[in-house]
CSV table of C-alpha atoms in Angstrom, one decimal:
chain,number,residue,atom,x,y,z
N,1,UNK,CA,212.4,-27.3,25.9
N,2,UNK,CA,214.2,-30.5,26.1
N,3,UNK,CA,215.2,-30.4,22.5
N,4,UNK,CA,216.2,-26.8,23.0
N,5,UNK,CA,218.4,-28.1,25.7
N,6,UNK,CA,220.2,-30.8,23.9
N,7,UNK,CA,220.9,-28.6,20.7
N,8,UNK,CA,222.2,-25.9,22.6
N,9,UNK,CA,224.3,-28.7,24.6
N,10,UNK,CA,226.1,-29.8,21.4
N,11,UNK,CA,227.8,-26.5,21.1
N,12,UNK,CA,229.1,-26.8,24.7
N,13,UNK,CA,230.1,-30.3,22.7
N,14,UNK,CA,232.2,-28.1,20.1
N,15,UNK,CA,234.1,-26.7,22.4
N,16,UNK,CA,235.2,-30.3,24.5
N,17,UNK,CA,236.0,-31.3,21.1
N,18,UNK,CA,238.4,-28.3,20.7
N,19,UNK,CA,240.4,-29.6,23.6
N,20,UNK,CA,242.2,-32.3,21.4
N,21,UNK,CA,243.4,-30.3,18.2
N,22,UNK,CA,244.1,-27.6,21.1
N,23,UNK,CA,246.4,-29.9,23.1
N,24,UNK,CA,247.7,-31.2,19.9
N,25,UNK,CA,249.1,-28.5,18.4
N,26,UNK,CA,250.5,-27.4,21.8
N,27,UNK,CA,252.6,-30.8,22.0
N,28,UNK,CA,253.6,-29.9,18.5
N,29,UNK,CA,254.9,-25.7,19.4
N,30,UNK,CA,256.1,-26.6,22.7
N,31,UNK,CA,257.0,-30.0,23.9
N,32,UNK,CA,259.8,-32.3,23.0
N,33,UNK,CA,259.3,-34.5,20.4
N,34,UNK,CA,258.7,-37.5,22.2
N,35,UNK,CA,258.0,-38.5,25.5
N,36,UNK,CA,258.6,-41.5,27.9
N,37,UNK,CA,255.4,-41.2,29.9
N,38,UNK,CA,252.2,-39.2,29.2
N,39,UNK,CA,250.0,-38.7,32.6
N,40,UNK,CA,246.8,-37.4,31.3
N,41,UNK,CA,243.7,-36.7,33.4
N,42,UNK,CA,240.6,-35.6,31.7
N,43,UNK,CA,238.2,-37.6,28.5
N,44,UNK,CA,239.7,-35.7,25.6
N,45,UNK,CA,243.2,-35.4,27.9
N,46,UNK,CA,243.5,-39.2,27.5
N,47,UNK,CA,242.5,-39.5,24.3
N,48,UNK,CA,245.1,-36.9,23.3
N,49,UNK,CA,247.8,-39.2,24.8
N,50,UNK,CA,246.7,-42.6,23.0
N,51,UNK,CA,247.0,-40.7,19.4
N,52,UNK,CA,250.4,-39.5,20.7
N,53,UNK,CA,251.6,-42.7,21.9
N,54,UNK,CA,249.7,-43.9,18.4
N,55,UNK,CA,251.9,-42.0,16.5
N,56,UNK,CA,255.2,-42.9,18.3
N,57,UNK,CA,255.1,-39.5,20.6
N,58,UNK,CA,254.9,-41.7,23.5
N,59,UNK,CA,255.8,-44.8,24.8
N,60,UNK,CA,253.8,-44.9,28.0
N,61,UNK,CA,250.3,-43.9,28.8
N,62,UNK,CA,248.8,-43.1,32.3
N,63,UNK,CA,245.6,-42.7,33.0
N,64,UNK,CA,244.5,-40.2,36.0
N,65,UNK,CA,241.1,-40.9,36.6
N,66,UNK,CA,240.2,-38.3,38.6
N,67,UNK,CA,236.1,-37.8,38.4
N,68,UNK,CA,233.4,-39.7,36.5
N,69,UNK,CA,233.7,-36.9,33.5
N,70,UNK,CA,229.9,-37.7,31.8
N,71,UNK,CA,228.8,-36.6,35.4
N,72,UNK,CA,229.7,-32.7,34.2
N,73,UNK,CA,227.7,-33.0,31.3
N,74,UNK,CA,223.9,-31.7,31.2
N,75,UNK,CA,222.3,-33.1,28.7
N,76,UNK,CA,222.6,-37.0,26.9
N,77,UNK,CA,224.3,-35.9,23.9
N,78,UNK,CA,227.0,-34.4,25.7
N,79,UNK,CA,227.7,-37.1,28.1
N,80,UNK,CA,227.7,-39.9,24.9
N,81,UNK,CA,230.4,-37.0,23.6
N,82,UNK,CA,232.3,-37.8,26.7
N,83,UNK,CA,232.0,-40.8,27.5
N,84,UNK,CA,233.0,-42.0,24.1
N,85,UNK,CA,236.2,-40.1,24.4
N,86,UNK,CA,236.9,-41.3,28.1
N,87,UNK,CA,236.3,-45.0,27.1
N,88,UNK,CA,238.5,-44.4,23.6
N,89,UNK,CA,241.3,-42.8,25.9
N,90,UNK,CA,241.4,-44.9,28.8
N,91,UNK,CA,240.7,-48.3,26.9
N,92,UNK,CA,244.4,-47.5,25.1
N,93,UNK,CA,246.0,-46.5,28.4
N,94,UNK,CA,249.0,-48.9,29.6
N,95,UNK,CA,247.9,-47.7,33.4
N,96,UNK,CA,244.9,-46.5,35.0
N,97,UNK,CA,244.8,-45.1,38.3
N,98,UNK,CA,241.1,-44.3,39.9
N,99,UNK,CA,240.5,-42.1,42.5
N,100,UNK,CA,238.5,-44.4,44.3
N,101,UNK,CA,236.7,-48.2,44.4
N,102,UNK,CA,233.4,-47.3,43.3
N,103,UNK,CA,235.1,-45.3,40.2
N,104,UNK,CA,237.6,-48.0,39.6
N,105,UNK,CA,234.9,-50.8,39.6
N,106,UNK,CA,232.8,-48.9,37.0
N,107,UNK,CA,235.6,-48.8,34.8
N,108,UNK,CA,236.1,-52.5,35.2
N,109,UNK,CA,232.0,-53.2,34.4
N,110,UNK,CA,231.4,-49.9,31.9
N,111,UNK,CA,234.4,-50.1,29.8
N,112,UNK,CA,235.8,-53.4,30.3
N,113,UNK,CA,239.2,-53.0,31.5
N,114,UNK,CA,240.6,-55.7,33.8
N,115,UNK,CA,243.6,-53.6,35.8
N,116,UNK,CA,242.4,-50.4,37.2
N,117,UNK,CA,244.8,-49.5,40.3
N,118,UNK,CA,242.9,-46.9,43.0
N,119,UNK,CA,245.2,-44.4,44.7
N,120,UNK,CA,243.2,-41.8,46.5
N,121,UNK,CA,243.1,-37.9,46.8
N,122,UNK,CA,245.3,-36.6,50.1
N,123,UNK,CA,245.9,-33.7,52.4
N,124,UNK,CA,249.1,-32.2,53.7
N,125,UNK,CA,248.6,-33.7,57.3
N,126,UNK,CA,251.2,-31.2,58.7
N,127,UNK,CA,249.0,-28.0,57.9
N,128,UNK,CA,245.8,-29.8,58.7
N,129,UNK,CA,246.7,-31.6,61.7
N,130,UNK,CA,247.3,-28.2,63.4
N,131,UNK,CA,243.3,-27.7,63.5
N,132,UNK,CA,242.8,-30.4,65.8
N,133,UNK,CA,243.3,-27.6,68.3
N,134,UNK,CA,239.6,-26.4,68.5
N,135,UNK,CA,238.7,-23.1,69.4
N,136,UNK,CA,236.4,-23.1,72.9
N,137,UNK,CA,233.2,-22.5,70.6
N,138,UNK,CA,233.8,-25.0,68.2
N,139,UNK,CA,231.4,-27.6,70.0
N,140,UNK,CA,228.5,-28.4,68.0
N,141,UNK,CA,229.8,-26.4,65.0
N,142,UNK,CA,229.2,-28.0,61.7
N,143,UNK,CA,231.1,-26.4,58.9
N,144,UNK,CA,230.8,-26.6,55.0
N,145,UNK,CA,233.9,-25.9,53.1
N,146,UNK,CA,234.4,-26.0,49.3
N,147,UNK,CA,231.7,-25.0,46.4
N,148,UNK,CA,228.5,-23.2,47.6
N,149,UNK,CA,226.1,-24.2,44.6
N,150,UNK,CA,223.8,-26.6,43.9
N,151,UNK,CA,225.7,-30.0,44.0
N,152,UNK,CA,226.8,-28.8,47.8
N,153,UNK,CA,224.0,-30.8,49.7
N,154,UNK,CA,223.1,-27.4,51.5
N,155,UNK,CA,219.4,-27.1,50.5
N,156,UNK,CA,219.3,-30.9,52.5
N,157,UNK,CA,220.5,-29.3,55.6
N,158,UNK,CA,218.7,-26.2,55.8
N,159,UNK,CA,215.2,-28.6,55.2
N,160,UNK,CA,217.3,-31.0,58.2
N,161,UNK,CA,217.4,-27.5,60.4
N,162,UNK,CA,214.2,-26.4,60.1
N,163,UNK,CA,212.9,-29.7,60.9
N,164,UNK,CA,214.7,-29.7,64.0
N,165,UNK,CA,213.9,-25.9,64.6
N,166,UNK,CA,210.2,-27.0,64.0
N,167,UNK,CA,210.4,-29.1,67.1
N,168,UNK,CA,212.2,-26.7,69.2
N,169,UNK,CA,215.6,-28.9,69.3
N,170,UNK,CA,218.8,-26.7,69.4
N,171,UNK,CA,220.6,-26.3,65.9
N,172,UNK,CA,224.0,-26.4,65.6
N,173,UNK,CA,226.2,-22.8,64.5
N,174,UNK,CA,226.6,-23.4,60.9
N,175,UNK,CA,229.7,-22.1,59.5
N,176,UNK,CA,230.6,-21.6,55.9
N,177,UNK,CA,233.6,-21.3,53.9
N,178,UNK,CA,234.7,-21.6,50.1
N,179,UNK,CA,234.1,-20.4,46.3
N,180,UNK,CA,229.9,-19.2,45.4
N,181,UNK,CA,227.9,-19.7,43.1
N,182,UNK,CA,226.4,-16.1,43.5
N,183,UNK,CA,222.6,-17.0,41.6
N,184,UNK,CA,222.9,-20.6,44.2
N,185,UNK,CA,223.7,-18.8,47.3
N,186,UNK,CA,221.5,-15.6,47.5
N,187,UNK,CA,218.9,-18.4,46.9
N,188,UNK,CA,219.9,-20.0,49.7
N,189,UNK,CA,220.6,-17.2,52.1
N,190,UNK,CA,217.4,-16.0,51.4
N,191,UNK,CA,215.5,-19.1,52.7
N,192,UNK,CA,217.4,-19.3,55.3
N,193,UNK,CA,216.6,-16.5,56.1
N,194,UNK,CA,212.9,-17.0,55.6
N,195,UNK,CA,213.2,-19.7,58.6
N,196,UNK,CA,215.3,-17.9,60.5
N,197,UNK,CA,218.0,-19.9,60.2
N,198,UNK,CA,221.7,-18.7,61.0
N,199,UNK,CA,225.0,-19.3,59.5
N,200,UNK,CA,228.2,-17.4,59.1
N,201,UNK,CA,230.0,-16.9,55.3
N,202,UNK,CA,233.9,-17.0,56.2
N,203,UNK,CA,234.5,-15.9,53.0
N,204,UNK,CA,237.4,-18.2,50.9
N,205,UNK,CA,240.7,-18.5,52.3
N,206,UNK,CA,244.3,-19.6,50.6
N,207,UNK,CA,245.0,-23.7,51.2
N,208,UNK,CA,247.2,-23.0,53.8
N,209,UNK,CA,244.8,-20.8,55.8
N,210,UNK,CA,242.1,-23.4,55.8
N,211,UNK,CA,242.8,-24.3,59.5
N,212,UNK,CA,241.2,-21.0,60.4
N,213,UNK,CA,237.6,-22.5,59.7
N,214,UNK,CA,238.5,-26.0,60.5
N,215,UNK,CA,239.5,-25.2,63.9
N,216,UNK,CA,236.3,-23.6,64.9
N,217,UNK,CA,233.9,-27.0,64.3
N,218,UNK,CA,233.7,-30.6,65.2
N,219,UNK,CA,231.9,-31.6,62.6
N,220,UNK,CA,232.4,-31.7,58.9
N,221,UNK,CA,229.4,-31.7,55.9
N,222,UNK,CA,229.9,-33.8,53.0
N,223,UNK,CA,226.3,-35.1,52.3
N,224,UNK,CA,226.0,-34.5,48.8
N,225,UNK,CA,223.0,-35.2,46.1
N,226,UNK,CA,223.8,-39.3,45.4
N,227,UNK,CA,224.3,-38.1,41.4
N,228,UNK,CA,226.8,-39.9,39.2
N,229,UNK,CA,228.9,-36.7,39.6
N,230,UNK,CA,229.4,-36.7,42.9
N,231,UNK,CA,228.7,-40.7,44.2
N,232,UNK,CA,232.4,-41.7,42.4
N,233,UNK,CA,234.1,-38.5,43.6
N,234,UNK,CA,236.7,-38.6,46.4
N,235,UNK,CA,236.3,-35.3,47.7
N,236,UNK,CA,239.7,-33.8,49.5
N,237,UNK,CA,237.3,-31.9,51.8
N,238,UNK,CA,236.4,-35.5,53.8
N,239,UNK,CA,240.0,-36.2,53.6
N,240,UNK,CA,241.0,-32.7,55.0
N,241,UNK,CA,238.1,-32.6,57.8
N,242,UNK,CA,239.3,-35.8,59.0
N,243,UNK,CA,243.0,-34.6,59.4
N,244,UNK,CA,242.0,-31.4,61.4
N,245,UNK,CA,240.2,-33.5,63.6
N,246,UNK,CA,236.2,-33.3,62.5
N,247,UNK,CA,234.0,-35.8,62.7
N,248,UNK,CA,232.8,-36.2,59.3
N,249,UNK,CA,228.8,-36.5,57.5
N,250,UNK,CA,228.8,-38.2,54.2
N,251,UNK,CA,226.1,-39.3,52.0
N,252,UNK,CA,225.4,-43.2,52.1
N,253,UNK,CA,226.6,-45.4,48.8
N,254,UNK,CA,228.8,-42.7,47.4
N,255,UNK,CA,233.2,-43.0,47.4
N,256,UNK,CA,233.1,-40.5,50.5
N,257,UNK,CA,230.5,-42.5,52.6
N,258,UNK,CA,233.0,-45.5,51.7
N,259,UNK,CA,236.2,-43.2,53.4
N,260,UNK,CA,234.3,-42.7,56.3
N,261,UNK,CA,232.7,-45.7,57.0
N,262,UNK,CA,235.8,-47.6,56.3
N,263,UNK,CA,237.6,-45.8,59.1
N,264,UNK,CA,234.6,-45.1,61.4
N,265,UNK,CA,235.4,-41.6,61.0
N,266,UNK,CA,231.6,-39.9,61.0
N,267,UNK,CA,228.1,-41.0,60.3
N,268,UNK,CA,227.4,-42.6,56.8
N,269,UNK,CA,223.5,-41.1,56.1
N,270,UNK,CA,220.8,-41.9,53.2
N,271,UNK,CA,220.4,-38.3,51.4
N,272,UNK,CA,217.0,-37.5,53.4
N,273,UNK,CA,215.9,-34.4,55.8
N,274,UNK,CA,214.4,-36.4,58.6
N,275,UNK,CA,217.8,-38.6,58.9
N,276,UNK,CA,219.6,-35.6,58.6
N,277,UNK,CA,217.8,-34.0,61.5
N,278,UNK,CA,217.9,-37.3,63.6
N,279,UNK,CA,221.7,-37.4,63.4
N,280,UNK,CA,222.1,-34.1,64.3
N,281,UNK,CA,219.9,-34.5,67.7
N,282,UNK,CA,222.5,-37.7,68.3
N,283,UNK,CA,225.6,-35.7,67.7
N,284,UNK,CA,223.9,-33.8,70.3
N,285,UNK,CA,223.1,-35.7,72.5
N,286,UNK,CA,226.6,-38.0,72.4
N,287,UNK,CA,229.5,-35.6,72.3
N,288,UNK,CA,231.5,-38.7,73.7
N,289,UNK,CA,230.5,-40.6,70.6
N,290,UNK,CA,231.7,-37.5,67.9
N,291,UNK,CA,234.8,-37.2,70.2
N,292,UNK,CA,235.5,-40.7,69.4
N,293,UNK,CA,235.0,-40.5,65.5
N,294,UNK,CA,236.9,-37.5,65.3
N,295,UNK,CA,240.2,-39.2,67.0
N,296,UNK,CA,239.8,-42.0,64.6
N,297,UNK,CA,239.5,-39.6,61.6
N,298,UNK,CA,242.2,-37.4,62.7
N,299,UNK,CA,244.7,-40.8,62.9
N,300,UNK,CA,243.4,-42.5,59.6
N,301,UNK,CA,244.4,-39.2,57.7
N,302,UNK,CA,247.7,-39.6,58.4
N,303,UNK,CA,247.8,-42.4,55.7
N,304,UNK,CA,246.4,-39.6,53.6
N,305,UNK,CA,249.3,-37.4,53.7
N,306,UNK,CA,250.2,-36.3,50.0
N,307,UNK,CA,253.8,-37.2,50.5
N,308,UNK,CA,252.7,-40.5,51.1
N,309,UNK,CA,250.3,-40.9,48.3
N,310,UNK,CA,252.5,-39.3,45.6
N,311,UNK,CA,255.1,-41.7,46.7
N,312,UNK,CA,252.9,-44.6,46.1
N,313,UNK,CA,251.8,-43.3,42.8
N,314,UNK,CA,255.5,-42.9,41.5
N,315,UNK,CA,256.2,-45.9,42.3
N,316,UNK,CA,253.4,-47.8,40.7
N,317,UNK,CA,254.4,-46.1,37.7
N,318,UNK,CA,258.5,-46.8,37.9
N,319,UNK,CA,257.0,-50.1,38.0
N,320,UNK,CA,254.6,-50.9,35.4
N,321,UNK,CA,257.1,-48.9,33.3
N,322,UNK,CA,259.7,-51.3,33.6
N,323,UNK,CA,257.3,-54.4,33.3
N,324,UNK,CA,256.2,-54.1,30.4
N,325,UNK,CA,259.6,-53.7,29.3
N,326,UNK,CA,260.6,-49.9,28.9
N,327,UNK,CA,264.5,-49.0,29.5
């Protein structure tokens, strides 16, 4: 079965290899014929622009390390694919910019490179801000927003609620909101069902309708499975529960546990049931305490505002441009 897997992985592997005579012949049928800064974001993305700036396409490189990219890939074979055009790419880059520390200091050990910049992700802090108006019912209201599947952490709170159901401790409404995996989440509905646990879908909603869930909960989930794909991520949903005033979740040695913690915004939690279930019966019983992390989240997100972040990262590029001696 394993063997099965890998061979049938290598033909996923055809296609990521597409990407670069595919973005290649675009640069050639569309794009001028040479460019003063490439900003690429993506293995075969960055790869793309070193053989451009190889061949005198372009004089600058940038590097937008957005996600550890072998975390996507199933199998081995497909993540040496990737990671062999990740550490091509971004070992010819003239600037890298992580997403977070933990991704940054990976690229430092993995691939060796000595100046790794990390700007975060952002939120617009005028639409989010506005949430921090709760609706009456929003106390004890945890809410999920973002990908219902299987790297959500979902199937570790419904085992957290029906510990805490087991011993007869109030649950919190749990409200949900965001894109499904349909085969994940009739899975999941149907166990929680099973236990008799309760939720509400929302349904998706538009960016700039996302205050409509956010205002009707005080606390935010972003306890995901500690894998590779997820531990280097800087979600935007930790960012965004902290601007509309939520006190945030997040799983323990990962990039968003690091947010949190770093601005004593939530609790920081080992990925486990029974710590799960304790925390909620504390949010519980100290409503002064989540009060308190959410009006420190809500005022460390306004560093977070995009306009502040994409001014930061323009600059860093104006900069390194001119010092290494580009007109």
């Amino acid at each position: 079965k394993r063997l099965l897997q890998e061979g049938l992985s290598l033909l996923g592997g055809i296609s990521d290899l597409l990407l670069l005579p595919s973005l290649l012949l675009a640069f050639r049928r569309a794009c001028a014929p040479r460019y003063r800064i490439i900003l690429a974001q993506g293995p075969f993305e960055a790869l793309c622009g070193a053989l451009l700036k190889k061949w005198g396409r372009a004089v600058f490189l940038v590097c937008d390390d957005a996600d550890y990219e072998p975390g996507f890939a199933p199998t081995r074979a497909r993540r040496a694919l990737i990671r062999w055009a990740e550490k091509t790419g971004i070992r010819r880059a003239d600037l890298v910019v992580s997403v977070g520390h933990m991704l940054a200091e990976r690229r430092r050990r993995e691939y060796g490179l000595k100046n790794v910049v990390v700007i975060p992700n952002g939120v617009d802090y005028s639409i989010f801000s506005q949430a921090q108006i709760k609706k009456p019912s929003a106390h004890y209201t945890l809410l999920y927003m973002g990908y219902l599947g299987g790297w959500s952490g979902l199937d570790l709170l419904l085992a957290a609620l029906v510990l805490l159901k087991k011993e007869k401790h109030p649950l919190p409404r749990l409200l949900l909101a965001g894109h499904l995996d349909p085969f994940y989440f009739e899975a999941w509905k149907e166990k929680a069902h099973k236990q008799n646990i309760s939720f509400s879908y929302l349904g998706r909603f538009p960016y700039h309708k996302l205050t409509v869930p956010l205002e009707q909960a005080v606390l935010g989930w972003a306890v995901f499975p500690p894998i590779p794909l997820r531990r280097y991520a800087f979600p935007l949903k930790a960012v965004e529960y902290m601007a509309a005033g939520l006190a945030v979740l997040a799983t323990k040695d990962t990039e968003a546990g690091l947010l949190i913690n770093s601005h004593q915004a939530g609790y920081v939690l080992p990925y486990q049931k029974e710590i799960v279930a304790e925390t909620l019966k504390n949010v519980y019983r100290n409503p002064e305490e989540v009060e308190s992390y959410r009006r420190r989240g809500a005022e460390a997100a306004r560093q977070y505002d995009w306009k502040k972040i994409l001014k930061k990262y323009s600059a860093l590029i104006k900069e390194n441009f001119h010092l290494n001696g580009r007109p």
